[in-house]
Structures are given as C-alpha cells and as structure tokens.
mmCIF file of C-alpha atoms in Angstrom:
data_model
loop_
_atom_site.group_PDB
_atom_site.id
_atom_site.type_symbol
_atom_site.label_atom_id
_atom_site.label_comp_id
_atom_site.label_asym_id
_atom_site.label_seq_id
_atom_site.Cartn_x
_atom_site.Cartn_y
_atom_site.Cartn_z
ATOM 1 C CA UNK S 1 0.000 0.000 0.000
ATOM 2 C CA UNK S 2 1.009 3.680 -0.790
ATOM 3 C CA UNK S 3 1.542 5.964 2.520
ATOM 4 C CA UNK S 4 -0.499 8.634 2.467
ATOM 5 C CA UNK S 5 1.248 12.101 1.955
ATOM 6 C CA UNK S 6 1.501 14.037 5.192
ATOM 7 C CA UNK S 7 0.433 17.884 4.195
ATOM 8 C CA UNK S 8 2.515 20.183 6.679
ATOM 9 C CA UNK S 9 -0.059 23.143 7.916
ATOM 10 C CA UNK S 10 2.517 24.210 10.271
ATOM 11 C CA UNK S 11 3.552 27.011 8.373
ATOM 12 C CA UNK S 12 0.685 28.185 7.601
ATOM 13 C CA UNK S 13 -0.728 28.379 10.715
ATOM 14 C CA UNK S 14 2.167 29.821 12.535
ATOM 15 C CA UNK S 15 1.174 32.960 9.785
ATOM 16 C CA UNK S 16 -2.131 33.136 10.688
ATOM 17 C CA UNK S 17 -1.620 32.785 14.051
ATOM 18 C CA UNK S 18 0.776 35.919 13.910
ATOM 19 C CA UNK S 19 -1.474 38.147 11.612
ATOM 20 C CA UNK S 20 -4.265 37.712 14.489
ATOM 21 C CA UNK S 21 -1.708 38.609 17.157
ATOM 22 C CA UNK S 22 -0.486 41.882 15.278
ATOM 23 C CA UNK S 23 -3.816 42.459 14.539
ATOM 24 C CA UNK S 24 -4.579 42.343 18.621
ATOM 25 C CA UNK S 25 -1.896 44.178 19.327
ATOM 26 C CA UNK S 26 -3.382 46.737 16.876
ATOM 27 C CA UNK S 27 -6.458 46.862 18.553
ATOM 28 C CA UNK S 28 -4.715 47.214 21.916
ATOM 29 C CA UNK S 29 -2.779 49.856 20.227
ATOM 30 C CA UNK S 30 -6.106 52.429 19.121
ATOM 31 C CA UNK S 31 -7.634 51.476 22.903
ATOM 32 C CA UNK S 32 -4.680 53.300 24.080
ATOM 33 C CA UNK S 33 -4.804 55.899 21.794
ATOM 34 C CA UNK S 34 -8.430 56.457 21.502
ATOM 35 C CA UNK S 35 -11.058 54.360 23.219
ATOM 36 C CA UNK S 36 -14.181 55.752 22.085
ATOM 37 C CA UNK S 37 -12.752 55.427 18.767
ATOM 38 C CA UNK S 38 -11.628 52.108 18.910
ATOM 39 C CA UNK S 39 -13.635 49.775 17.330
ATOM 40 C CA UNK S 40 -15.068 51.929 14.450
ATOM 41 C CA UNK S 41 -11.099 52.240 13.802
ATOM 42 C CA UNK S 42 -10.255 48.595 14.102
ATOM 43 C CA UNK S 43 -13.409 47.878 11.683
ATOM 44 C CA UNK S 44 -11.716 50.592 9.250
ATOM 45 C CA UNK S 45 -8.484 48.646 9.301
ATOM 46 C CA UNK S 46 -10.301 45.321 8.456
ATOM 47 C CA UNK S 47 -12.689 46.375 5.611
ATOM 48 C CA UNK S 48 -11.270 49.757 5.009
ATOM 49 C CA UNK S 49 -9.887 48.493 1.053
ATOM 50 C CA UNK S 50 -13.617 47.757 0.480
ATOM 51 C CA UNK S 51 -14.839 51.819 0.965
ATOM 52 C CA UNK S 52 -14.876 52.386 -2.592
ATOM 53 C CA UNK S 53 -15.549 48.963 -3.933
ATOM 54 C CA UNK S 54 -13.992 47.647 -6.569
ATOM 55 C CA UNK S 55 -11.696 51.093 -6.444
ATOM 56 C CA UNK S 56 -10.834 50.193 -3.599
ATOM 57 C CA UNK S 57 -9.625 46.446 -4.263
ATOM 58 C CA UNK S 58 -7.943 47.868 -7.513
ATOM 59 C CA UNK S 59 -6.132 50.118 -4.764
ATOM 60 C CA UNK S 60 -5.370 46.728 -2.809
ATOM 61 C CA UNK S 61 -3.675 45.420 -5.906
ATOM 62 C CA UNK S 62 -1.645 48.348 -6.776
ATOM 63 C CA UNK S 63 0.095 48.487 -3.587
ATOM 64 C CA UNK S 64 0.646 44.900 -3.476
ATOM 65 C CA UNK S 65 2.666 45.006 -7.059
ATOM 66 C CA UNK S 66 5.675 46.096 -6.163
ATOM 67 C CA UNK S 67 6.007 44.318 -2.600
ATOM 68 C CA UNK S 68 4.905 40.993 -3.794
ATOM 69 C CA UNK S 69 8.009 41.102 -6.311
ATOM 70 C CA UNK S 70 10.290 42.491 -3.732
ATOM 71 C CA UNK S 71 8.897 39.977 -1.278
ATOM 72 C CA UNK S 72 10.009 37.221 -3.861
ATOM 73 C CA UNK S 73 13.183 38.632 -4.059
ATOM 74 C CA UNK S 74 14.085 38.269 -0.705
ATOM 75 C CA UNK S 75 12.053 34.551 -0.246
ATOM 76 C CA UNK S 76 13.782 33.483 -3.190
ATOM 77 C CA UNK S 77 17.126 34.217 -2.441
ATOM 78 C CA UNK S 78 15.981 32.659 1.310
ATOM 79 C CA UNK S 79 15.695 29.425 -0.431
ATOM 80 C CA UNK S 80 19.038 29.765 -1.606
ATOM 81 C CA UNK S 81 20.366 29.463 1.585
ATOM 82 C CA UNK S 82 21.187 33.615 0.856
ATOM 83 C CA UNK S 83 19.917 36.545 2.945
ATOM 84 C CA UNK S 84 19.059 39.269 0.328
ATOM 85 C CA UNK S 85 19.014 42.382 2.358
ATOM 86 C CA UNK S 86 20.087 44.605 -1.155
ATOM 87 C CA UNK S 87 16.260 44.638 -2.218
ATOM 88 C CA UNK S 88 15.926 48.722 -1.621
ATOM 89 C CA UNK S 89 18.911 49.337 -3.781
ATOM 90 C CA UNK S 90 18.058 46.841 -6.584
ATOM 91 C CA UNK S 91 15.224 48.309 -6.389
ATOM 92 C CA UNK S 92 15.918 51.936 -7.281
ATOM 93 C CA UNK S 93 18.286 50.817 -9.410
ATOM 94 C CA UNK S 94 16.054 49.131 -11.388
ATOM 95 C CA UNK S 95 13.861 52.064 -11.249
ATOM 96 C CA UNK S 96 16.245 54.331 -12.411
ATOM 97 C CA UNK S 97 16.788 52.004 -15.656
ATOM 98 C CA UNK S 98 12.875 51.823 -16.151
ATOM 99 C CA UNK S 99 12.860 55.677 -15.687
ATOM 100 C CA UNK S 100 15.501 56.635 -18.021
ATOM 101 C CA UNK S 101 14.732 54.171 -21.178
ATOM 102 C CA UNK S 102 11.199 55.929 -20.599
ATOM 103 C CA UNK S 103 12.448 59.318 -20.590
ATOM 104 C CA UNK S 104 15.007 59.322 -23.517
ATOM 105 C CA UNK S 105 14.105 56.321 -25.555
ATOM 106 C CA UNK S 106 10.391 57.527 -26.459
ATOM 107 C CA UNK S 107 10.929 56.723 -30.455
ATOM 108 C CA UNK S 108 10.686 52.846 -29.297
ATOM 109 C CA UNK S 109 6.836 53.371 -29.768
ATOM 110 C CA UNK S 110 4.311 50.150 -29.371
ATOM 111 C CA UNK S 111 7.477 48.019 -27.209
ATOM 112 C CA UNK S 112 8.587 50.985 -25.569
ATOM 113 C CA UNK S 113 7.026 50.050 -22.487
ATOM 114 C CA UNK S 114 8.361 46.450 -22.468
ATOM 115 C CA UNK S 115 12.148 47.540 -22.903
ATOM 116 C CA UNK S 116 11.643 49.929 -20.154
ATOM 117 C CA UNK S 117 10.595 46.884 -18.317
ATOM 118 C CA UNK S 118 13.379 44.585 -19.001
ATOM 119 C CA UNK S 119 15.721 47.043 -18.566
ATOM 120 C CA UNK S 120 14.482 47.977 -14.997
ATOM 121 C CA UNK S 121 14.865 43.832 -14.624
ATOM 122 C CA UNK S 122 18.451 43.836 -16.147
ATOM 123 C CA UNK S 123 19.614 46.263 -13.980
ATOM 124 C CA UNK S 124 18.227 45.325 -10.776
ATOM 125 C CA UNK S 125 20.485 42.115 -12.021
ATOM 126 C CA UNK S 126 23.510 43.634 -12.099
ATOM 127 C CA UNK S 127 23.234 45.311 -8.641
ATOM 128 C CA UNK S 128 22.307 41.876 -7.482
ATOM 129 C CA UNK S 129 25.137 39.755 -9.182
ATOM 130 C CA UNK S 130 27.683 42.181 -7.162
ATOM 131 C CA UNK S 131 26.974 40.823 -3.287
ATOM 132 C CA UNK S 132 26.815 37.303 -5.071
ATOM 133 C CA UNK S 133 30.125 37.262 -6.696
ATOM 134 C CA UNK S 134 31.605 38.706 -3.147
ATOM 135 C CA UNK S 135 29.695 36.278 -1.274
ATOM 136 C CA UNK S 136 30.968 33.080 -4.334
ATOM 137 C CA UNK S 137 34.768 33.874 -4.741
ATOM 138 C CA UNK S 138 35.563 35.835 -1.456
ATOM 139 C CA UNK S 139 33.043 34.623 1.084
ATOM 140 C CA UNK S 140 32.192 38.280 1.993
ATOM 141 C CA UNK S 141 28.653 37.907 3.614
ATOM 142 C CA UNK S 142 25.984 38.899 1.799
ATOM 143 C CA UNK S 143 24.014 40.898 4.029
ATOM 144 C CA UNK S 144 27.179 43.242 4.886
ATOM 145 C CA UNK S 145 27.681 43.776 0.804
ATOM 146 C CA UNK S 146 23.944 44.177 0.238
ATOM 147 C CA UNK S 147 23.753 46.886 2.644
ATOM 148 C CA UNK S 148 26.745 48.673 0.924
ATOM 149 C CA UNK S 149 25.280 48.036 -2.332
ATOM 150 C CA UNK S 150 22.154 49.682 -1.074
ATOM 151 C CA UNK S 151 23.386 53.101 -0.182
ATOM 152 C CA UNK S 152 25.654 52.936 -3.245
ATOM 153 C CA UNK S 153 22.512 52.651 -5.159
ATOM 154 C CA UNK S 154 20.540 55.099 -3.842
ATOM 155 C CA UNK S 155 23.287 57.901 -3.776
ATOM 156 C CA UNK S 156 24.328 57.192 -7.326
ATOM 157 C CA UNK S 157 20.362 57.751 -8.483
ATOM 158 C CA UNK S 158 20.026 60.692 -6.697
ATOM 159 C CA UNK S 159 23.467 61.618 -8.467
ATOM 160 C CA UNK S 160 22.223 60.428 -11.570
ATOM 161 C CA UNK S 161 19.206 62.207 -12.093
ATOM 162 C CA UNK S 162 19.731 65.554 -10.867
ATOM 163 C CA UNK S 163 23.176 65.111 -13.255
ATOM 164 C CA UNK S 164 20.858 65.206 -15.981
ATOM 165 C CA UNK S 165 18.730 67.429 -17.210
ATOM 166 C CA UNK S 166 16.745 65.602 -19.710
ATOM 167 C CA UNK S 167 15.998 63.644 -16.455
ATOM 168 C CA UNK S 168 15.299 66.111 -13.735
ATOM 169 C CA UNK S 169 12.526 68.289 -12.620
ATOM 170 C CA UNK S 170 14.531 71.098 -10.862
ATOM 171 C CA UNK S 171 11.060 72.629 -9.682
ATOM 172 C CA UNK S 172 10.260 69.818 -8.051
ATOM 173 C CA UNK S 173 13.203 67.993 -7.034
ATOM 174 C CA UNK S 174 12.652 64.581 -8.600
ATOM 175 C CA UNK S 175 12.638 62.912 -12.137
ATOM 176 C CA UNK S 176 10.526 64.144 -14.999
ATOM 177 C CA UNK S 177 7.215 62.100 -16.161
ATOM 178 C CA UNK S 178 7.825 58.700 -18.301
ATOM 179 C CA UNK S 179 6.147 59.007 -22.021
ATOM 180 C CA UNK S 180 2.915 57.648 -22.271
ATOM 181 C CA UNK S 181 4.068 55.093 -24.165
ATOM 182 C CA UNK S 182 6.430 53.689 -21.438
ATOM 183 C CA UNK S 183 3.835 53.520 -19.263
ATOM 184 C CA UNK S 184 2.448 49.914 -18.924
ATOM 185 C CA UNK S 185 -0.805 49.117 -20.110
ATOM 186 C CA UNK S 186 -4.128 48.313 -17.972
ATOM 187 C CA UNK S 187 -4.596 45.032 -19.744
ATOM 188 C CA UNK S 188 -8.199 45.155 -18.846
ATOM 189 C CA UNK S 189 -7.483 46.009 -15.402
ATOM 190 C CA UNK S 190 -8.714 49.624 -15.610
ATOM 191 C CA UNK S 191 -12.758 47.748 -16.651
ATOM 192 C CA UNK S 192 -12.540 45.258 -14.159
ATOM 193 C CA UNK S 193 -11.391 48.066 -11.207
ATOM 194 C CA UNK S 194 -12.625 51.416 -12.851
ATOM 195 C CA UNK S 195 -11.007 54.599 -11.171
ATOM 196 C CA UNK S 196 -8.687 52.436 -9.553
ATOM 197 C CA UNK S 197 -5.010 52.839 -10.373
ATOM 198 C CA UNK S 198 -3.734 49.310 -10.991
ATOM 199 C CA UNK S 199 -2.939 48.284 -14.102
ATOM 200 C CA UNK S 200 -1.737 45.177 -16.484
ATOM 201 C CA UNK S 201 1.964 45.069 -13.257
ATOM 202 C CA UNK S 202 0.149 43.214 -11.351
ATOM 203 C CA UNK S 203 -0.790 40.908 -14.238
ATOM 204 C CA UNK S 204 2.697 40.191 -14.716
ATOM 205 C CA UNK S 205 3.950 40.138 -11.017
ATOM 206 C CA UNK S 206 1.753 36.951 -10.697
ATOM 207 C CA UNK S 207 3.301 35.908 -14.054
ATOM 208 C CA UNK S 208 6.787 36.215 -11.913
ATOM 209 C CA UNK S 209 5.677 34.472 -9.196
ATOM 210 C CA UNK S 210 4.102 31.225 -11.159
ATOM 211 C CA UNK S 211 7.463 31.453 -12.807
ATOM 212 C CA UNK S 212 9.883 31.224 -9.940
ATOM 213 C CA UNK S 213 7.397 28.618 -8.175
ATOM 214 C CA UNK S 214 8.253 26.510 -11.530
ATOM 215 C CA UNK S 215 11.692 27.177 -11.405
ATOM 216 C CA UNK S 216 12.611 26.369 -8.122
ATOM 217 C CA UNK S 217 10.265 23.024 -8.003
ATOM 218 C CA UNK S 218 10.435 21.639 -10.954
ATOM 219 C CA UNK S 219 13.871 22.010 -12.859
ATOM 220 C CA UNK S 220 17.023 20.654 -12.050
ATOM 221 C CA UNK S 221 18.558 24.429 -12.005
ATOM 222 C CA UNK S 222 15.872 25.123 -9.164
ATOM 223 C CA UNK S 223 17.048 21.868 -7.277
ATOM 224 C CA UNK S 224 20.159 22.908 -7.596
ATOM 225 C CA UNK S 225 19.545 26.525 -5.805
ATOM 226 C CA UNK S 226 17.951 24.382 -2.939
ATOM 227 C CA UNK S 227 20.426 22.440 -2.675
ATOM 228 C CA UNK S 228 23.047 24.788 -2.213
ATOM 229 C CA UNK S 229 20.915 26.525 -0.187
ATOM 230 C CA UNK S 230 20.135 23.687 2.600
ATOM 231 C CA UNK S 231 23.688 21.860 2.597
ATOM 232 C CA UNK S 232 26.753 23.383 0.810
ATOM 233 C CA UNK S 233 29.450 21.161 1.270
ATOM 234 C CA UNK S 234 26.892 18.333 0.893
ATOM 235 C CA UNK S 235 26.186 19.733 -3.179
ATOM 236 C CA UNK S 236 30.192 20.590 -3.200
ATOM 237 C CA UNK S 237 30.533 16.549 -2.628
ATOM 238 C CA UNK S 238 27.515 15.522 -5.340
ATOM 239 C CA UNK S 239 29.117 17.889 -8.028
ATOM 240 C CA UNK S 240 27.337 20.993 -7.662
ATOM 241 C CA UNK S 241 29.247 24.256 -8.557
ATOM 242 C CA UNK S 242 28.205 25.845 -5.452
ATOM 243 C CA UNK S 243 29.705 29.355 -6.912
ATOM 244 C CA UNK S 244 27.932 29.557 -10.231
ATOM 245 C CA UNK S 245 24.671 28.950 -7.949
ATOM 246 C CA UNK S 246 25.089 31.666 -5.715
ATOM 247 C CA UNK S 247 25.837 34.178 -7.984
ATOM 248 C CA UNK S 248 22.848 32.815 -9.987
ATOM 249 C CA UNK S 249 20.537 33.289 -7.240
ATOM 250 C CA UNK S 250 21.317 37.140 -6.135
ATOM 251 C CA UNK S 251 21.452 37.714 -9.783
ATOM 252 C CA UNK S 252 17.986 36.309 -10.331
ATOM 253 C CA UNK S 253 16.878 37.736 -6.575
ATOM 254 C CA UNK S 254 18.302 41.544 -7.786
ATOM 255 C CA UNK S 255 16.344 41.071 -11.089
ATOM 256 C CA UNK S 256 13.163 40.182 -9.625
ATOM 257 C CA UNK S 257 13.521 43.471 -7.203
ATOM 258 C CA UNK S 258 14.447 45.375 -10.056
ATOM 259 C CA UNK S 259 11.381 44.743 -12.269
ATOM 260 C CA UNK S 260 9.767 45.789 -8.572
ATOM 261 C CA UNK S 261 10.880 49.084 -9.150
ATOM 262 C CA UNK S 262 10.390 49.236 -12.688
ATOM 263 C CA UNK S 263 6.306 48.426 -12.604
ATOM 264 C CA UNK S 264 6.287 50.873 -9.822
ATOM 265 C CA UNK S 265 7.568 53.859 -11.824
ATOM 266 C CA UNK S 266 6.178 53.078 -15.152
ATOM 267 C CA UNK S 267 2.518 53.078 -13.703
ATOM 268 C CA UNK S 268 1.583 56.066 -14.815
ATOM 269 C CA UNK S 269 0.421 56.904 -11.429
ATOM 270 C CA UNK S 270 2.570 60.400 -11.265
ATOM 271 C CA UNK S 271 5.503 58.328 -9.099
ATOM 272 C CA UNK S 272 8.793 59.817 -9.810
ATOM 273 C CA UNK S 273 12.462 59.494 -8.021
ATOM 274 C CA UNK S 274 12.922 61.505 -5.514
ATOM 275 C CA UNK S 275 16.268 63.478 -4.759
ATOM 276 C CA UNK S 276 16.256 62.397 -0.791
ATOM 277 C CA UNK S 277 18.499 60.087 1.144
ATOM 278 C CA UNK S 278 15.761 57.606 1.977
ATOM 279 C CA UNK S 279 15.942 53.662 1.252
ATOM 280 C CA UNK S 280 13.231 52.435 -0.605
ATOM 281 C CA UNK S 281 10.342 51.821 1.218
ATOM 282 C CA UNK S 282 9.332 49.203 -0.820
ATOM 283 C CA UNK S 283 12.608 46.748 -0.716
ATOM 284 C CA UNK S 284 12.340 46.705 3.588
ATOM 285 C CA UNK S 285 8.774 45.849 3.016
ATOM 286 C CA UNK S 286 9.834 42.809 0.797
ATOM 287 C CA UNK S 287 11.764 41.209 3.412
ATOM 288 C CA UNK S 288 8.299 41.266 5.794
ATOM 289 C CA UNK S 289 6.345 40.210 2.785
ATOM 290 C CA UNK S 290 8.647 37.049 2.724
ATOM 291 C CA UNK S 291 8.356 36.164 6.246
ATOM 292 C CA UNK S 292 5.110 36.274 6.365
ATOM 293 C CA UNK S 293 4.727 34.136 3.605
ATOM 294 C CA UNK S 294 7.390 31.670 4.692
ATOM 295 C CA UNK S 295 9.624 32.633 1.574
ATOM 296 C CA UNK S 296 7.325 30.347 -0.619
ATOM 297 C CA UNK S 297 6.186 31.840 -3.784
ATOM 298 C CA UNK S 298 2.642 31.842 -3.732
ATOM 299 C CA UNK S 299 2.902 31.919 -0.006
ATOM 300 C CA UNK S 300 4.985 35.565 -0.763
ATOM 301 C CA UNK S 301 1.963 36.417 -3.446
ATOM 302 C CA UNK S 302 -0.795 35.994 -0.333
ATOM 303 C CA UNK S 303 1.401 37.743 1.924
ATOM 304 C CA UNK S 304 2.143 40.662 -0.414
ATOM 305 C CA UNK S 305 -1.968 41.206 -1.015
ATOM 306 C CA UNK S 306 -2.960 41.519 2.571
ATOM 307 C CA UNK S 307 -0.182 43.621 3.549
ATOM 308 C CA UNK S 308 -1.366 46.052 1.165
ATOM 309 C CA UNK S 309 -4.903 45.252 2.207
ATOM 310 C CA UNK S 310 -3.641 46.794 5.437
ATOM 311 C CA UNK S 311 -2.008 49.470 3.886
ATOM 312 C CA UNK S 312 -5.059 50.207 1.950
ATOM 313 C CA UNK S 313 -7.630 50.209 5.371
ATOM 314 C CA UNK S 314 -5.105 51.617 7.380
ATOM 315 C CA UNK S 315 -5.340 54.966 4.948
ATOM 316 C CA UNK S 316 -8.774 56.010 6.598
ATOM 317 C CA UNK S 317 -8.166 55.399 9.723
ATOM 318 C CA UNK S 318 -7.328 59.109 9.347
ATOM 319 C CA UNK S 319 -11.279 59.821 9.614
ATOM 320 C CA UNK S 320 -11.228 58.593 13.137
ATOM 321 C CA UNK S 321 -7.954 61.021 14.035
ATOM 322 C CA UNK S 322 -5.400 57.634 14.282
ATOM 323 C CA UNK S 323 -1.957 57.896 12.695
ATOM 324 C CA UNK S 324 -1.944 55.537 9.995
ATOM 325 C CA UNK S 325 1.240 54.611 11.246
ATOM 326 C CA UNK S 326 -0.158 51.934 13.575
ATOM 327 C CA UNK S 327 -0.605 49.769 10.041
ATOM 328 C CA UNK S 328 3.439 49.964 10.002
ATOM 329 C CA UNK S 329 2.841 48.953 13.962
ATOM 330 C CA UNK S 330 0.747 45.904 13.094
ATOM 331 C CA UNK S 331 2.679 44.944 10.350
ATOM 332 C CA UNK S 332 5.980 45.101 13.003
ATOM 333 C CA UNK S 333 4.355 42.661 15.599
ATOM 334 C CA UNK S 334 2.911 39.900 12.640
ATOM 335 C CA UNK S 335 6.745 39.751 11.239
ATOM 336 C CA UNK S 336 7.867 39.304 14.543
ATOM 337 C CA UNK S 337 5.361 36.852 15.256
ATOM 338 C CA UNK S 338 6.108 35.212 11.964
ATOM 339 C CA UNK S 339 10.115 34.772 12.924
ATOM 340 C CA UNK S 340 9.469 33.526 16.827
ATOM 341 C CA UNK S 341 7.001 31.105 14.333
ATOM 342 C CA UNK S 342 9.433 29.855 12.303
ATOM 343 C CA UNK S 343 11.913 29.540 15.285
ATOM 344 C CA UNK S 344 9.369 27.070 17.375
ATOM 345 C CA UNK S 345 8.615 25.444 13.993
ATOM 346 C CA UNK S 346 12.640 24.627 13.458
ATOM 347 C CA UNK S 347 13.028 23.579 16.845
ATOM 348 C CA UNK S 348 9.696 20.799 16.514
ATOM 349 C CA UNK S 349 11.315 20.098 13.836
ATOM 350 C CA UNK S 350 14.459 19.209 15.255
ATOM 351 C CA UNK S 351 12.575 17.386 18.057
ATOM 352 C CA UNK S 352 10.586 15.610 15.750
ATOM 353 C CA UNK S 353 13.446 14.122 13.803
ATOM 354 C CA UNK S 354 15.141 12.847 16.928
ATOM 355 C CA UNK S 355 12.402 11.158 18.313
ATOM 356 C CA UNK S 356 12.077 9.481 14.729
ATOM 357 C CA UNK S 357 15.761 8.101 15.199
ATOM 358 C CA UNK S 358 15.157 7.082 18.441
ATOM 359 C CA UNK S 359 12.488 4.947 17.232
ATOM 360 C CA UNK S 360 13.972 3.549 14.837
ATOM 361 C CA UNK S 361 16.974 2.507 16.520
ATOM 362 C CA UNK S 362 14.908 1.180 19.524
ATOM 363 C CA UNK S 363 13.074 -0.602 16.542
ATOM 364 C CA UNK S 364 16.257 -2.142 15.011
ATOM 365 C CA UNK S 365 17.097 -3.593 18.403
ATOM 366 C CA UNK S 366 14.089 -5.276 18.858
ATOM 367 C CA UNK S 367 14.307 -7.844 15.565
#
C-alpha cells in the first residue's frame, strides 16, 4: 500500500496565528490611543480596502505590485540558503533604468514600455550579481555587501538624475514624467477596477511568481539553488558548482527586485524618483512580505496582497484622528510573530526528527 502524503499546515498556521496577534496588538494599540474610537477604527483597518468597492480592491492590488516582487526577491534568495538584504537598492536601481529608457528612448513606440521593463529587470540584475560574486569567490557575507550596495545605489540615483537634465525636474526635485508610451498598459485592469489605479503590473507580477514557483520546483537548475541553499558542502561533494549557484541566485533575486521598481515607476500613477536620502520603502517591506509568507512563492503572493490590504484600510483610519502609522505597527508585531514562528517550527522540527531516530533505533534492536 502507498503511505499517504503528510500535508505540513505548520507554516501556515504559525502565519495566521501571527497576523491575528499583530492584529490584537493593533487593537490594543487604538484602545490606548483612543477608546471611544476604537472599534469603528479597528473595523476601518479590516474592511477599510472595500470603501470604494472595486476602487478600492484595484487600490489593494496596486500596492501589493511592487512588494509581492520584492517579497520574492528576498524569499527566493531565502531558499538559496542567501539573505538578500540589497532589495531597496536593486530596487531603485532598477527604477532608475525603467525611468531613463522611458524618458530618452520615447521613439521605441508600441514596445517601448516592455524595454523599459526589461531594462528595470536587467539592472536590478547587475546590482544583485555584485553581493553574489563577493559572497561566491571571497566569502564576503551577503548581508554586509547588500547593505553597501544599497546606499551605493541610492546615492548614485540621486546623483544620476539631478546630473541630468533631460531627467530632472529642478522645480520639483525629482525625475521628470515617463512618455505615455512607457507607461504599462491596464490590460483590462482599468474595466474590471474602474477609477482604480492598478494596471496590467500586477498581471505580470503573478506571471513572476508562477514562474519562480516553476523554477525552483520543478527544474534541475531550481534543485540545484535548494540544494546549495540547505547543505553546501553536501552539493560541493555531489558535483554541484556551489559558486555559479550563488551568484545565480542574487542575480535572479536583484532582477526580480528590479522589475519591482520598474512596474512601480512606469505606472503612470505620477511616481517619480525623488532626490532624498531615503531607502526604498518598498525593498524593507519585501523582506516582511517574505516572512510572512514563509519565503514560498505563492505563499509571498498571499502575503504581499494583505499587507497592502492593510495598507489600503489603514489609509482612513485618518477619519477617526489615528496615525496611519499603527498599520506599520501591526505589520511590526505579525513579522515578529512570523520569525518567533518559524523559530518554534525549526526547533519541533528538530525534536521531531530525533524522536524518529530514536524509534527507529529502539526498533532495530528489537528484531
């Protein structure tokens, strides 16, 4: 007979169990603040994205673009065995590239859109493949050489665009408006959400995401990444080029960060690079997009929605005179929720697994 397939719901339910803690602690949180305003806030926070219907979802789904693909950059490279803390610089970076093809390049007309895209992609790549070929030939850890990477990144934009004046809007500090035809198309999304702002990105965000799910299950490269990832001298031993993967996966990891940035800016949504020495908001966000989905793909792709589902409620809490930053306050306890999570779940793990052995050697005595 064929053993039945155990389904793990651990993980799972160590993430649900920390979004209802954060969300608790939330509550506690407006109590505090404002107790006669309270529960009509904590209501607000929970079916706030639905205030303007299917605006409002639309809303829901343009937020979540970018963080979803951010939050795939980190998971990804967190399957990898790699910490990829770089996602705010790959990010602008990418940005920049998306920003610039869609600025100059405007004679590309009907495709002018897609090479801003790829370029954003390319060069979100590029500032990805640096901390990996560090971390491959010289063992410099990544999350040190991310971290420089980032603030190299964001100075060099800044640098970049108010260096150039086909670029920069000197009136209002940042970069000029993309063409229209860099700007990616709603792909329907504009009938199915009218007045909303999210368009065909989030469309091909989910194409991403089905993408590296495929990769990293079902191809050899992709068991290959794992591998490296859980044991490296074990894949050193069974003829793995441990080096080619690494670099391979912050490449791929920067890439996927980059295109973050990319649909961002080319949204058509008035975004533009600002001139300030801020990290992108959007990269940190990634890595508690990733937790919370327990670095899995479509796990990240969940994960990525309702924290812009909080985002989204957490705007009009404003009506009931709450900070909205008590969203970035919920959002703080369910990560930290989510890591303690993962922490129990290694260690029942580890129990698990020895109680196994001692079975079985109890077991081999006995015959």
């Amino acid at each position: 007979m064929k053993k039945k397939r155990n389904i793990n719901l651990t993980g799972p339910v160590s993430s649900v169990f920390a979004i209802v803690i954060g969300l608790l602690f939330g509550f506690v949180v407006l109590l505090f603040c404002n107790a006669s305003q309270a529960v009509p806030g904590f209501l607000t926070i929970l079916t706030g994205a639905f205030t303007h219907g299917l605006k409002g979802v639309g809303q829901v789904f343009y937020y979540a673009t970018p963080i979803i693909l951010t939050g795939l950059s980190v998971g990804f490279a967190f399957k990898t065995g790699l910490f990829n803390i770089g996602t705010p610089g790959q990010f602008i970076v990418g940005a920049f590239g998306a920003v610039y093809v869609g600025i100059v390049f405007t004679s590309l007309g009907s495709v002018h859109w897609i090479v801003a895209v790829l370029v954003s992609a390319v060069c979100g790549a590029v500032w990805g493949v640096v901390p990996g070929l560090l971390k491959a030939f010289f063992n410099v850890n990544e999350v040190i050489s991310s971290i420089m990477m980032n603030y190299i990144g964001m100075y060099a934009v800044n640098w970049s665009v108010k260096a150039d004046k086909v670029l920069f809007n000197s009136m209002r500090n940042e970069s000029k408006n993309v063409a229209v035809s860099a700007q990616i198309p709603k792909m329907g999304m504009d009938k199915l959400f009218p007045g909303s702002s999210v368009n065909g990105g989030i469309l091909i965000a989910i194409l991403v995401v089905l993408i590296i799910y495929l990769v990293l299950n079902k191809t050899a490269f992709g068991f290959e990444l794992r591998a490296v990832g859980f044991n490296r001298e074990a894949s050193r031993y069974a003829g793995i080029d441990e080096k080619k993967n690494i670099v391979f996966s912050m490449m791929i990891a920067g890439m996927i960060s980059g295109l973050a940035g990319g649909l961002l800016y080319l949204a058509g949504t008035g975004k533009h690079i600002e001139i300030v020495d801020v990290l992108a908001s959007e990269g940190f966000t990634g890595i508690s997009v990733a937790l919370l989905g327990l670095s899995h793909p479509i796990g990240v792709l969940f994960a990525g929605i309702f924290i812009a589902y909080l985002t989204a409620g957490g705007f009009y809490l404003q009506l009931y005179e709450f900070s909205t930053e008590i969203i970035d306050i919920i959002v703080a306890v369910i990560i930290y929720f989510s890591a303690f999570a993962l922490i129990v779940k290694s260690f029942m793990a580890k129990t698990a697994r020895r109680r196994q052995a001692k079975s079985e050697r109890k077991g081999g005595k006995g015959e």
